[in-house]
Structures are given as C-alpha cells and as structure tokens.
Amino acid sequence: MADNSSRKNSFIIQAGILAAAGIISRIIGLLYRGPLHRVIGDLGLGYYQSAHNYYTIVLLISSYSIPSAISKVIAQKLALREYRSAHRVFKSALIYVLAVGGAASLLLFFGADFLCKMELLGENEVLVLQAFAPTIFIYGILGVLRGYFQAHGSMVQTSVSQILEQIANAIVSVGAAYLLIRGTMGTLEIPADEAGRVTRATYGAVGSALGAGAGVLTALLFMVGVYMLNRGTIDKRIQNDRHVGTDSYKSIMRTIVMVVTPFILSTAIYNLSATVNNTVYTQIFPSLRELDEVAVFSRWGVFSGQALTISNIPIAFASAMASAVIPSMAQMAAAGDMKGVKEKNTLAMKTIMLISIPCAVGLFVLARPMTGLLFHNVQETEDLVTGLLMALSLSVVFYALSTLNSSVLQGLGKVNTPIINAGIALVIQTVAALLLLLFTELDLYSMAIAVTLYAGVMCLLNQWAVRRATGYRQEIVKTFLIPTLASGCMGAVAWATYEAFLMMTSSPRISVIIAIPVGACVYFLMLLLLRGISEQELRAFPKGYLLVRLARKCRLMK
C-alpha cells in the first residue's frame, strides 16, 4: 500500500485508475443492458429501475458512504502514523456496518409491502425490491474494505473489485432473468395479454436484481482475499507503532458515527433526486393525468434504463476524483495546509473539466449512433432516447463539478454544507418537474430538464461554498474556455467522420466506433495547440509520460 505523500499529484493518478475502472464497469453495465433489455423489455426495465431507486435510498443511508467516510477517518490517523488506532477504526467500522447493514436489509425486505400499501411502490415491484435486500448487508462490509485501502492512497484494489462486481452482475442479471422468465412463463415470447406481460416483466426484473447481489458478493470475496494478502504488512505496522496512547473503541465508534452520519445525509439527499423523479413520474403524474400504468413504466424504463444510464458513464471520473480527494484534503486540512488544499482543488477541477466537457459534447453530437450501438430499439424509441440523451448531456458537466466540490467540502470538515445545498436543489428540481409535467407536453423531457436543473443548482451552490471555505478563486480560461473550444472542434470532426463513414459503410455501429477515437485525437490535438494543458499536468494522468512523448514526437510540446 502506497504512502499518500509519495507523489505530489499521486491522487490524480489514483483517481485515474479508479476512474478507468469506473468507466470500464459502466461500459460493461451498458453492454449487458442490451441483452437484458431483449430479455425483460422496457416494462421489465421500468419495474427494475423503480425498485432500484428505493433500494438505492436504503443503501445510501446504510452503507454507500462508508468508503469515503472511513477513508477520511483512517487517512487522518495514518497521517499521524497512528497505525494501531487506524486499524481499530477499521474493525469498529466493520462492527458498525454489520449492525446497520443487517437492520437495513431486514427493513428493505419487510418494508417493501408497506411501501406498496402507501402507494409509493407498485405491487409488481415488491418482489424486485425484496430481491435487492441481501445486497445491502454485503455492500457494507465491502465498503469498509474499499475505504481502508483508499485511505492508504491505493485505488487499485477498489478498481479491480468494481470491474469484477460488474462482470458478475452482468452474467447473473441476464442469466437469472432468462431462467426465471423461462421457468415461470415456459417461453421467452412476450404474451399478448397485459397480465402475462406484467408477470413476465416482474420476474425478469427480479432476476436482474439478483445480479446486483451476485456482483457485490464477488467483489467482497476479492477484497477479503486482498486484505489477507496484506495482513502481514498491516500487523507489522501495528507492532511498530510507538504511540503511547491508542484511541478507545468507544471514542472511535463515536467518531465513526459523527463522520459517517453527515456523509450519509449528504450522499442520500444528493442521490435522492432519482427516487423523487421516479415517484413524480410513475406515481403522481399518472394519477393526475389518468395514464396507463404499463405505458408509463415502459417510458420510465427508456429514460432511466437507457438515456440516464448512458449519461452517467462520464460521471464515473468525477466520482473517482472525489474518492481520491477526500483523504488527501482531510490530511491537508488537519495540518492547516490551505495552500495545498487550493492547489489540489485547482488540479482536480481542471482535470475533471478536461474529461467532462468533451464527454458532454460527444454525447450530444453522437447521441443517436451511441444509442443504436448499445440498445436495440424500434425507431420511435430510438428517437426518444436520442432526444433525451441530448437533453441530458449538459448535466454531465454540472454533476462532475458538484460531485467534486461536495467531496472537497466533506474533506475540509464542512460536511453539513452539501446536505443543505442538495436539499435546496432537490426542492427546486421537484417543483420544476411537477410544473413541466402538468402544464406542458414535454413528458419525459420534463424529467431531463429537472435532472439538469438539479445538477446545475448543486454545482453553483457547492462552488460558492468552496470559495467561501478556502478563498479559492476558479481559473476560467484553461479550466473551462479552452476545453470547451477544443470540444467544439472535436464534436464537429466526430460528427463529420460519422456521417462520412455512414455514407461509405451504411453501418451506424462501424461509423460511430471510428468517429469516437478520431474525435478524441482531435480533442487532444486542439488542447495542446491552444496550450490548455501543461507537461506537468499531462504527466499527472495515468501513463501521462506516454502522452507527453507522443506530443513531443508530433512537435506539439517542447
């Protein structure tokens, strides 16, 4: 396990490793969505996403924030070389998640019927939600192990576990959905009657939910194996710890609760928008307009299972950067190094924008071929997904900024600020979604606007809070303007390349596969020509020295 101070910009490299794993995981997730969609259909995806939103709430409250929170506490101990206390934090965190995760799993399993009675969840999603319940208990333990290694400045273990998790999820989701539908219905054919379609979609969604549990279990087994391999080094550090006083388990547990609780609230409210949007569109909207439930859930499956899933891929880099920033910021804040905090924040912000802005432009320009590449839709559905993805593209930049700034504030100890900001943004987006649904004919586009509005409000509020907390002033030209200009050139070339190869090959898939790397090369070229990135910043990326060598060979960098 690497020392946190081994390199000045090591957190960028670790974030890059975690981001690469996150993007690979999400690509795997997208690739299996195609086969899964063919097995369970739009209605099955609608039931799955609806239940998944409530599962996500309970997961957020119980376990999801554990890696970030634990990495912050342990990183503070490691900065003082208090290895014995650090390991006590690890063991106390395990006790915490066993208790909280177990209670949350039981609550989700037995509370599904209650949500149905309260008309917050349809009858068809109850079985799906119950299938998710065991995953929460397993995820808590996995989160502690991931947080432990992240605190040591090593994201490799978490990265590999994420990829293994997604591979297992993909295999079991499709396989279990296939077997359950085949076993229940006797065939994969979609029944003509509505009751048969609902039954088929329900069991397909249950199979997909089982895949999530299988993925988390696979990742947990891997992380346990990694921990056991490092056990000798861990024990040696503890034995060599010469600190006289060691924190008591009681004080450590109190610290964990005090740190984890704000992280949980912040993350829960930050991610609550998806569940609120789901409730607004699938429960409130149909009751006010007297719409057909099956049609509503099918459309929701298109929005959340396809358009929203694709738009979330680039945000993986921001999430990875946020995970890497928290322990680093916590150590600097504890040492009173505000200059170091500003430098890290500047580098992290610029790095995220260098990735997020071209991704947003790429999603907007190549929305249709990317949708066709990943999903098999009829023309009407493909048109809808394309429009929704274009409408969601700007949210990529907003979410990237707000995610990073939330983590910066948490690392600085301003844990309540993101909670307040997320609450304000949630109210604004919910009111906007309701008004747009009731008084316009935008339908699902209302939800895309609400998602973008939520991310934008969070972005502005968090940015202002970071500025007040650190005195940090955002550099504009190289962080935003140059990447935007370079991305515009990239988008134009990528679109032209796609259209040219489409005329030659008549294959949208071949054309988009060629257009994406061509666009990436143009973006890199324009970034260097416009002096949007320095050699030092480029070297901070994983394998950045190869990019520097390439730029020098092309005479784009001295």
Coordinates of C-alpha atoms in Angstrom, one line a residue:
M1 CA 0.0 0.0 0.0
A2 CA 1.4 3.3 -1.1
D3 CA 2.2 6.2 1.1
N4 CA -0.1 9.2 0.5
S5 CA 2.7 11.6 0.1
S6 CA 4.8 9.6 -2.3
R7 CA 4.0 11.9 -5.2
K8 CA 2.8 15.4 -5.3
N9 CA 0.0 14.6 -7.7
S10 CA -0.5 10.9 -6.9
F11 CA -4.1 11.4 -6.1
I12 CA -4.7 12.3 -9.8
I13 CA -3.1 9.0 -10.8
Q14 CA -5.1 7.1 -8.2
A15 CA -8.2 8.9 -9.3
G16 CA -7.4 8.0 -12.9
I17 CA -7.0 4.3 -12.0
L18 CA -10.4 4.4 -10.2
A19 CA -12.0 6.4 -13.0
A20 CA -10.8 3.9 -15.6
A21 CA -12.3 1.0 -13.6
G22 CA -15.5 3.0 -13.1
I23 CA -15.8 3.7 -16.8
I24 CA -15.0 0.1 -17.7
S25 CA -17.6 -1.1 -15.2
R26 CA -20.2 1.3 -16.6
I27 CA -19.4 0.2 -20.2
I28 CA -19.8 -3.4 -19.1
G29 CA -23.1 -2.3 -17.5
L30 CA -24.2 -0.8 -20.7
L31 CA -23.1 -3.7 -22.8
Y32 CA -25.2 -6.1 -20.8
R33 CA -28.1 -3.8 -20.8
G34 CA -28.7 -4.6 -24.5
P35 CA -29.1 -8.4 -23.9
L36 CA -31.0 -7.7 -20.6
H37 CA -33.3 -5.3 -22.5
R38 CA -34.0 -8.0 -25.1
V39 CA -34.9 -10.5 -22.3
I40 CA -37.0 -8.3 -20.0
G41 CA -38.1 -5.4 -22.2
D42 CA -38.9 -1.8 -21.5
L43 CA -41.6 -2.8 -18.9
G44 CA -39.1 -5.0 -17.0
L45 CA -36.5 -2.2 -17.0
G46 CA -39.2 0.1 -15.7
Y47 CA -40.0 -2.2 -12.8
Y48 CA -36.3 -2.8 -12.1
Q49 CA -35.4 0.9 -12.1
S50 CA -38.4 1.8 -9.9
A51 CA -37.5 -0.7 -7.3
H52 CA -33.8 0.1 -7.7
N53 CA -34.4 3.7 -6.7
Y54 CA -35.8 2.7 -3.3
Y55 CA -33.0 0.1 -2.8
T56 CA -30.6 3.0 -3.5
I57 CA -32.1 5.1 -0.8
V58 CA -31.7 2.4 1.8
L59 CA -28.2 1.6 0.5
L60 CA -27.2 5.3 0.7
I61 CA -28.5 5.6 4.3
S62 CA -26.8 2.4 5.5
S63 CA -23.7 1.6 3.5
Y64 CA -22.9 3.6 0.4
S65 CA -21.0 6.4 2.0
I66 CA -18.9 4.1 4.1
P67 CA -15.8 4.0 1.8
S68 CA -15.5 7.8 1.7
A69 CA -16.2 8.3 5.4
I70 CA -13.9 5.5 6.6
S71 CA -11.1 6.6 4.2
K72 CA -11.3 10.1 5.7
V73 CA -11.0 8.9 9.4
I74 CA -8.3 6.3 8.7
A75 CA -6.3 8.8 6.5
Q76 CA -6.2 11.3 9.4
K77 CA -4.8 8.5 11.6
L78 CA -2.3 7.4 9.0
A79 CA -1.0 11.0 8.6
L80 CA 0.0 10.9 12.2
R81 CA 1.4 7.3 11.8
E82 CA -1.1 6.1 14.4
Y83 CA -1.4 2.6 12.8
R84 CA -2.9 0.9 15.8
S85 CA -5.7 3.4 16.1
A86 CA -6.2 3.3 12.3
H87 CA -6.7 -0.5 12.5
R88 CA -9.1 0.0 15.4
V89 CA -11.1 2.3 13.2
F90 CA -11.2 -0.4 10.5
K91 CA -12.5 -3.0 13.0
S92 CA -15.0 -0.6 14.5
A93 CA -16.3 0.2 11.1
L94 CA -16.9 -3.5 10.4
I95 CA -19.0 -3.7 13.6
Y96 CA -20.9 -0.6 12.6
V97 CA -21.8 -1.9 9.1
L98 CA -22.7 -5.4 10.4
A99 CA -25.3 -3.8 12.7
V100 CA -26.6 -1.1 10.4
G101 CA -26.4 -3.1 7.2
G102 CA -28.2 -6.1 8.8
A103 CA -31.0 -3.8 10.0
A104 CA -31.3 -2.0 6.7
S105 CA -31.6 -5.3 4.8
L106 CA -34.4 -6.5 7.0
L107 CA -36.1 -3.1 6.8
L108 CA -36.0 -3.2 3.0
F109 CA -37.2 -6.8 2.8
F110 CA -40.2 -6.4 5.2
G111 CA -40.8 -2.7 4.3
A112 CA -41.5 -3.4 0.6
D113 CA -45.1 -4.3 1.4
F114 CA -45.5 -1.2 3.4
L115 CA -44.3 1.0 0.5
C116 CA -46.9 -0.8 -1.6
K117 CA -49.7 -0.1 0.8
M118 CA -48.6 3.6 1.0
E119 CA -48.9 3.6 -2.9
L120 CA -45.2 4.6 -3.2
L121 CA -44.4 1.3 -4.9
G122 CA -46.5 -0.8 -7.2
E123 CA -47.4 -4.4 -6.4
N124 CA -45.2 -5.6 -9.2
E125 CA -42.0 -4.0 -7.8
V126 CA -42.3 -5.6 -4.3
L127 CA -40.6 -8.8 -5.3
V128 CA -37.9 -6.9 -7.1
L129 CA -37.2 -4.7 -4.1
Q130 CA -37.1 -7.8 -1.8
A131 CA -34.5 -9.4 -4.1
F132 CA -32.3 -6.4 -3.6
A133 CA -32.4 -6.7 0.3
P134 CA -29.4 -9.0 1.0
T135 CA -27.2 -6.9 -1.2
I136 CA -27.2 -4.0 1.3
F137 CA -25.8 -6.2 4.1
I138 CA -22.9 -7.4 1.8
Y139 CA -22.2 -4.0 0.4
G140 CA -21.5 -2.5 3.9
I141 CA -18.6 -4.9 4.5
L142 CA -17.3 -4.4 1.0
G143 CA -17.4 -0.6 1.6
V144 CA -15.3 -0.8 4.7
L145 CA -12.6 -2.8 2.9
R146 CA -12.6 -0.4 0.0
G147 CA -12.4 2.6 2.3
Y148 CA -9.5 1.0 4.2
F149 CA -7.3 0.7 1.1
Q150 CA -8.4 4.1 -0.3
A151 CA -7.2 5.7 2.9
H152 CA -3.7 4.3 2.2
G153 CA -3.8 6.1 -1.2
S154 CA -4.3 2.9 -3.2
M155 CA -7.3 2.7 -5.5
V156 CA -6.2 -0.4 -7.4
Q157 CA -8.0 -2.8 -5.1
T158 CA -11.2 -0.9 -5.3
S159 CA -10.8 -0.6 -9.1
V160 CA -10.4 -4.3 -9.7
S161 CA -13.2 -5.2 -7.3
Q162 CA -15.5 -2.8 -9.2
I163 CA -14.8 -4.5 -12.5
L164 CA -15.3 -8.0 -11.1
E165 CA -18.5 -6.8 -9.5
Q166 CA -19.9 -5.6 -12.8
I167 CA -18.8 -8.7 -14.7
A168 CA -20.6 -10.9 -12.2
N169 CA -23.6 -8.6 -12.2
A170 CA -23.9 -8.7 -15.9
I171 CA -23.6 -12.5 -16.2
V172 CA -26.1 -13.3 -13.3
S173 CA -28.5 -10.5 -14.2
V174 CA -29.1 -11.7 -17.8
G175 CA -28.8 -15.4 -16.8
A176 CA -31.2 -15.2 -13.8
A177 CA -33.7 -13.1 -15.7
Y178 CA -33.7 -15.6 -18.6
L179 CA -34.1 -18.6 -16.3
L180 CA -36.8 -17.0 -14.2
I181 CA -38.9 -16.0 -17.2
R182 CA -38.4 -19.3 -18.9
G183 CA -39.2 -21.2 -15.7
T184 CA -42.3 -19.1 -14.9
M185 CA -43.8 -18.5 -18.4
G186 CA -42.4 -21.6 -20.2
T187 CA -41.2 -19.4 -23.0
L188 CA -39.4 -16.1 -23.7
E189 CA -42.2 -14.9 -26.0
I190 CA -44.0 -11.8 -24.8
P191 CA -47.6 -12.7 -24.0
A192 CA -50.4 -10.9 -25.8
D193 CA -52.4 -10.2 -22.6
E194 CA -51.4 -7.4 -20.2
A195 CA -51.4 -9.7 -17.1
G196 CA -48.9 -12.0 -18.9
R197 CA -46.7 -9.1 -19.9
V198 CA -46.6 -7.8 -16.3
T199 CA -45.8 -11.2 -14.8
R200 CA -43.0 -11.8 -17.4
A201 CA -41.5 -8.3 -16.7
T202 CA -41.7 -8.7 -12.9
Y203 CA -39.7 -12.0 -12.9
G204 CA -37.3 -10.6 -15.4
A205 CA -36.7 -7.6 -13.1
V206 CA -36.2 -9.9 -10.1
G207 CA -33.5 -11.9 -12.0
S208 CA -31.8 -8.6 -12.8
A209 CA -31.9 -7.6 -9.1
L210 CA -30.3 -10.9 -8.1
G211 CA -27.4 -10.0 -10.4
A212 CA -26.6 -6.9 -8.2
G213 CA -26.2 -9.1 -5.2
A214 CA -24.0 -11.6 -7.0
G215 CA -21.8 -8.8 -8.2
V216 CA -21.3 -7.3 -4.7
L217 CA -20.6 -10.8 -3.2
T218 CA -17.9 -11.4 -5.9
A219 CA -16.2 -8.1 -5.1
L220 CA -16.3 -8.8 -1.4
L221 CA -14.6 -12.1 -1.8
F222 CA -11.9 -10.4 -3.8
M223 CA -11.4 -7.6 -1.3
V224 CA -11.2 -10.1 1.6
G225 CA -8.5 -12.0 -0.3
V226 CA -6.5 -8.8 -0.9
Y227 CA -6.8 -7.9 2.8
M228 CA -5.5 -11.3 3.8
L229 CA -2.5 -11.0 1.4
N230 CA -1.6 -7.7 3.1
R231 CA -2.2 -8.9 6.6
G232 CA 1.5 -9.4 7.3
T233 CA 2.3 -5.8 6.4
I234 CA -0.6 -4.5 8.4
D235 CA 0.4 -6.4 11.5
K236 CA 4.0 -5.3 11.2
R237 CA 2.9 -1.6 11.1
I238 CA 0.7 -2.0 14.1
Q239 CA 3.6 -3.7 16.1
N240 CA 6.0 -0.9 15.1
D241 CA 3.6 1.8 16.2
R242 CA 5.3 3.6 19.1
H243 CA 2.5 6.0 20.0
V244 CA 1.8 5.8 23.8
G245 CA -2.0 6.4 23.6
T246 CA -4.4 4.4 21.5
D247 CA -7.9 5.6 20.9
S248 CA -10.6 3.5 22.7
Y249 CA -13.2 1.6 20.7
K250 CA -15.9 3.7 22.3
S251 CA -14.3 7.0 21.1
I252 CA -13.6 5.5 17.7
M253 CA -17.2 4.4 17.3
R254 CA -18.4 7.8 18.3
T255 CA -16.1 9.4 15.7
I256 CA -17.3 7.0 13.0
V257 CA -21.0 7.8 13.8
M258 CA -20.2 11.6 13.8
V259 CA -18.3 11.4 10.5
V260 CA -20.5 8.8 8.7
T261 CA -23.8 10.4 9.6
P262 CA -23.2 13.7 7.7
F263 CA -21.7 11.7 4.8
I264 CA -24.8 9.5 4.7
L265 CA -27.2 12.5 4.8
S266 CA -25.2 14.4 2.1
T267 CA -25.0 11.4 -0.2
A268 CA -28.6 10.3 0.4
I269 CA -30.1 13.7 -0.3
Y270 CA -27.6 14.2 -3.2
N271 CA -28.9 11.0 -4.8
L272 CA -32.5 11.3 -3.6
S273 CA -33.4 13.2 -6.8
A274 CA -33.6 9.9 -8.8
T275 CA -36.1 8.4 -6.4
V276 CA -38.1 11.6 -6.2
N277 CA -38.2 11.8 -10.0
N278 CA -39.3 8.2 -10.2
T279 CA -42.1 8.9 -7.8
V280 CA -43.2 12.0 -9.6
Y281 CA -43.3 10.4 -13.0
T282 CA -44.6 6.8 -12.2
Q283 CA -46.9 7.6 -9.3
I284 CA -48.0 11.2 -9.1
F285 CA -48.1 12.0 -12.9
P286 CA -50.2 9.0 -13.9
S287 CA -52.8 9.7 -11.1
L288 CA -53.2 13.3 -12.2
R289 CA -53.5 12.5 -15.9
E290 CA -55.2 9.1 -15.6
L291 CA -52.5 7.4 -17.7
D292 CA -51.9 3.7 -18.4
E293 CA -49.5 2.3 -15.8
V294 CA -47.8 -0.2 -18.2
A295 CA -47.1 2.6 -20.7
V296 CA -45.8 4.9 -18.0
F297 CA -43.4 2.3 -16.6
S298 CA -42.2 1.4 -20.1
R299 CA -41.4 5.0 -20.9
W300 CA -39.6 5.4 -17.5
G301 CA -37.6 2.3 -18.4
V302 CA -36.5 4.1 -21.6
F303 CA -35.5 7.2 -19.7
S304 CA -33.7 5.7 -16.6
G305 CA -32.6 2.4 -18.1
Q306 CA -31.2 3.8 -21.3
A307 CA -30.7 7.6 -21.6
L308 CA -29.8 8.3 -17.9
T309 CA -27.6 5.2 -17.8
I310 CA -25.5 6.4 -20.8
S311 CA -25.2 9.9 -19.5
N312 CA -23.9 8.6 -16.1
I313 CA -20.8 7.0 -17.7
P314 CA -18.6 10.1 -17.8
I315 CA -19.6 11.0 -14.2
A316 CA -17.5 7.9 -13.1
F317 CA -14.4 10.0 -13.5
A318 CA -15.8 12.7 -11.2
S319 CA -16.8 10.1 -8.6
A320 CA -13.3 8.6 -8.7
M321 CA -11.7 12.0 -8.3
A322 CA -14.0 12.7 -5.4
S323 CA -13.0 9.5 -3.7
A324 CA -9.3 10.3 -4.1
V325 CA -9.7 13.9 -3.0
I326 CA -11.4 13.2 0.4
P327 CA -8.5 11.6 2.3
S328 CA -6.0 14.0 0.7
M329 CA -8.0 17.0 1.7
A330 CA -8.6 15.7 5.2
Q331 CA -4.9 15.3 5.8
M332 CA -4.1 18.8 4.5
A333 CA -6.9 20.4 6.4
A334 CA -5.7 18.6 9.6
A335 CA -2.2 20.0 9.0
G336 CA -3.6 23.5 8.3
D337 CA -2.1 23.5 4.8
M338 CA -4.7 25.7 3.0
K339 CA -2.3 26.4 0.2
G340 CA -2.0 22.7 -0.5
V341 CA -5.8 22.5 -0.4
K342 CA -6.2 25.2 -3.1
E343 CA -3.5 23.6 -5.3
K344 CA -5.2 20.2 -5.1
N345 CA -8.6 21.6 -5.8
T346 CA -7.3 23.6 -8.8
L347 CA -5.7 20.5 -10.3
A348 CA -8.7 18.3 -9.5
M349 CA -11.1 20.8 -11.0
K350 CA -9.1 21.2 -14.2
T351 CA -8.6 17.5 -14.6
I352 CA -12.4 16.8 -14.3
M353 CA -13.3 19.5 -16.8
L354 CA -10.7 18.2 -19.3
I355 CA -12.7 15.0 -19.2
S356 CA -16.3 16.0 -18.6
I357 CA -16.7 18.8 -21.2
P358 CA -15.7 16.7 -24.2
C359 CA -17.8 13.8 -22.9
A360 CA -20.8 16.1 -22.8
V361 CA -20.2 17.4 -26.3
G362 CA -19.6 13.8 -27.5
L363 CA -22.9 12.6 -26.0
F364 CA -24.8 15.5 -27.7
V365 CA -23.2 15.1 -31.1
L366 CA -23.2 11.2 -31.3
A367 CA -26.4 10.6 -29.2
R368 CA -28.2 8.6 -31.9
P369 CA -25.4 6.3 -33.0
M370 CA -24.3 5.6 -29.4
T371 CA -27.9 4.7 -28.5
G372 CA -28.1 2.4 -31.5
L373 CA -24.8 0.9 -30.7
L374 CA -25.9 -0.1 -27.2
F375 CA -29.6 -0.8 -27.5
H376 CA -31.9 -2.5 -30.0
N377 CA -35.0 -0.2 -30.2
V378 CA -37.8 0.4 -32.6
Q379 CA -37.4 3.7 -34.5
E380 CA -39.8 5.6 -32.2
T381 CA -38.0 4.6 -29.0
E382 CA -34.6 5.3 -30.6
D383 CA -35.8 8.8 -31.5
L384 CA -36.9 9.3 -27.9
V385 CA -33.7 8.1 -26.3
T386 CA -31.6 10.2 -28.7
G387 CA -33.5 13.4 -27.7
L388 CA -33.4 12.6 -24.0
L389 CA -29.6 11.9 -24.2
M390 CA -29.0 15.2 -25.9
A391 CA -31.1 17.0 -23.3
L392 CA -29.1 15.3 -20.5
S393 CA -25.6 16.0 -22.0
L394 CA -25.1 19.3 -20.1
S395 CA -25.9 17.6 -16.8
V396 CA -22.6 15.7 -17.2
V397 CA -20.6 18.9 -16.6
F398 CA -22.8 20.1 -13.7
Y399 CA -22.7 16.7 -12.0
A400 CA -18.9 16.4 -12.3
L401 CA -18.4 19.8 -10.7
S402 CA -21.0 19.3 -7.9
T403 CA -19.6 15.9 -7.1
L404 CA -16.1 17.1 -6.7
N405 CA -17.0 20.2 -4.7
S406 CA -19.2 18.1 -2.3
S407 CA -16.2 15.9 -1.6
V408 CA -13.9 18.9 -1.2
L409 CA -16.3 20.3 1.4
Q410 CA -16.5 17.0 3.2
G411 CA -12.7 16.6 3.3
L412 CA -12.5 20.1 4.8
G413 CA -14.9 19.2 7.5
K414 CA -17.8 21.3 6.0
V415 CA -20.0 18.2 6.0
N416 CA -23.3 19.9 6.5
T417 CA -23.0 22.3 3.6
P418 CA -23.5 19.7 0.8
I419 CA -26.6 18.5 2.7
I420 CA -28.2 21.9 2.7
N421 CA -27.2 22.6 -0.9
A422 CA -28.6 19.2 -2.0
G423 CA -31.9 19.9 -0.1
I424 CA -32.3 23.2 -1.8
A425 CA -31.6 21.7 -5.3
L426 CA -34.0 18.9 -4.6
V427 CA -36.9 21.2 -3.8
I428 CA -36.2 23.3 -6.9
Q429 CA -36.0 20.4 -9.3
T430 CA -39.1 18.7 -7.9
V431 CA -41.2 21.8 -8.3
A432 CA -39.9 22.3 -11.8
A433 CA -40.6 18.7 -12.8
L434 CA -44.2 18.9 -11.5
L435 CA -44.9 22.2 -13.2
L436 CA -43.4 21.0 -16.5
L437 CA -45.3 17.7 -16.4
L438 CA -48.6 19.3 -15.6
F439 CA -48.6 22.4 -17.8
T440 CA -46.5 21.3 -20.8
E441 CA -46.5 18.4 -23.2
L442 CA -42.8 17.7 -22.7
D443 CA -43.4 14.4 -20.8
L444 CA -40.0 12.7 -20.3
Y445 CA -38.2 15.8 -21.4
S446 CA -39.5 17.4 -18.3
M447 CA -37.5 14.9 -16.2
A448 CA -34.4 15.5 -18.3
I449 CA -34.7 19.2 -17.6
A450 CA -35.3 18.6 -13.9
V451 CA -32.2 16.4 -13.7
T452 CA -30.1 19.1 -15.4
L453 CA -31.5 21.8 -13.2
Y454 CA -30.8 19.8 -10.0
A455 CA -27.2 19.3 -11.1
G456 CA -26.8 22.9 -12.1
V457 CA -28.1 24.3 -8.8
M458 CA -25.9 21.9 -6.8
C459 CA -22.9 23.0 -8.9
L460 CA -23.4 26.7 -8.2
L461 CA -24.1 26.3 -4.5
N462 CA -21.2 24.0 -3.9
Q463 CA -18.8 26.1 -5.9
W464 CA -19.8 29.2 -3.9
A465 CA -19.3 27.2 -0.6
V466 CA -15.8 26.0 -1.6
R467 CA -14.9 29.6 -2.4
R468 CA -16.0 30.8 1.0
A469 CA -14.3 28.0 2.8
T470 CA -10.9 28.2 1.2
G471 CA -10.8 31.6 -0.5
Y472 CA -10.3 29.6 -3.7
R473 CA -10.9 31.5 -7.0
Q474 CA -11.6 29.4 -10.0
E475 CA -9.3 29.9 -13.1
I476 CA -11.6 30.2 -16.1
V477 CA -9.7 30.2 -19.4
K478 CA -7.7 26.9 -19.1
T479 CA -10.3 25.2 -17.0
F480 CA -13.4 25.9 -18.9
L481 CA -13.0 28.0 -22.1
I482 CA -10.1 26.1 -23.8
P483 CA -11.6 22.7 -23.1
T484 CA -15.0 23.9 -24.4
L485 CA -13.4 25.3 -27.6
A486 CA -11.4 22.1 -28.1
S487 CA -14.5 20.0 -27.5
G488 CA -16.5 22.0 -30.1
C489 CA -13.8 21.3 -32.7
M490 CA -13.8 17.6 -31.6
G491 CA -17.6 17.4 -31.9
A492 CA -17.7 18.9 -35.4
V493 CA -15.0 16.4 -36.6
A494 CA -16.6 13.5 -34.9
W495 CA -20.0 14.2 -36.4
A496 CA -18.4 14.7 -39.9
T497 CA -16.4 11.5 -39.5
Y498 CA -19.5 9.6 -38.5
E499 CA -21.6 10.9 -41.4
A500 CA -18.8 10.2 -43.9
F501 CA -18.3 6.6 -42.8
L502 CA -22.0 6.1 -42.6
M503 CA -22.3 7.0 -46.3
M504 CA -19.4 4.6 -47.2
T505 CA -20.4 1.6 -45.0
S506 CA -24.1 2.1 -44.3
S507 CA -23.3 0.9 -40.8
P508 CA -24.0 3.2 -37.8
R509 CA -22.1 1.0 -35.5
I510 CA -18.9 0.9 -37.5
S511 CA -19.2 4.6 -38.2
V512 CA -19.5 5.6 -34.5
I513 CA -16.8 3.2 -33.4
I514 CA -14.4 5.0 -35.8
A515 CA -15.8 8.5 -35.0
I516 CA -15.1 8.3 -31.3
P517 CA -11.3 7.8 -31.4
V518 CA -11.0 10.3 -34.2
G519 CA -12.8 12.8 -32.1
A520 CA -10.6 12.0 -29.1
C521 CA -7.4 12.6 -31.2
V522 CA -8.7 15.9 -32.4
Y523 CA -9.5 17.0 -28.9
F524 CA -6.1 16.1 -27.7
L525 CA -4.5 18.0 -30.6
M526 CA -6.6 21.1 -30.1
L527 CA -5.9 21.1 -26.3
L528 CA -2.2 21.1 -27.0
L529 CA -2.4 23.7 -29.8
L530 CA -4.4 26.0 -27.5
R531 CA -2.0 25.5 -24.6
G532 CA -4.8 24.2 -22.5
I533 CA -2.6 21.7 -20.6
S534 CA 1.0 21.8 -19.4
E535 CA 3.5 19.0 -19.5
Q536 CA 3.4 18.7 -15.7
E537 CA -0.4 18.4 -15.7
L538 CA -0.3 15.8 -18.5
R539 CA 2.3 13.7 -16.7
A540 CA -0.1 13.6 -13.7
F541 CA -2.5 11.4 -15.7
P542 CA -2.1 7.7 -15.6
K543 CA 0.6 6.8 -18.2
G544 CA 0.9 10.5 -18.8
Y545 CA 4.5 10.2 -19.8
L546 CA 3.4 8.3 -22.9
L547 CA 1.1 11.2 -23.9
V548 CA 4.0 13.7 -23.3
R549 CA 6.3 11.5 -25.5
L550 CA 3.6 11.4 -28.3
A551 CA 3.1 15.2 -28.1
R552 CA 6.8 15.8 -28.5
K553 CA 7.1 13.5 -31.4
C554 CA 4.3 15.4 -33.1
R555 CA 6.1 18.7 -32.2
L556 CA 3.1 19.8 -30.2
M557 CA 5.1 20.2 -27.0
K558 CA 8.7 21.2 -26.3

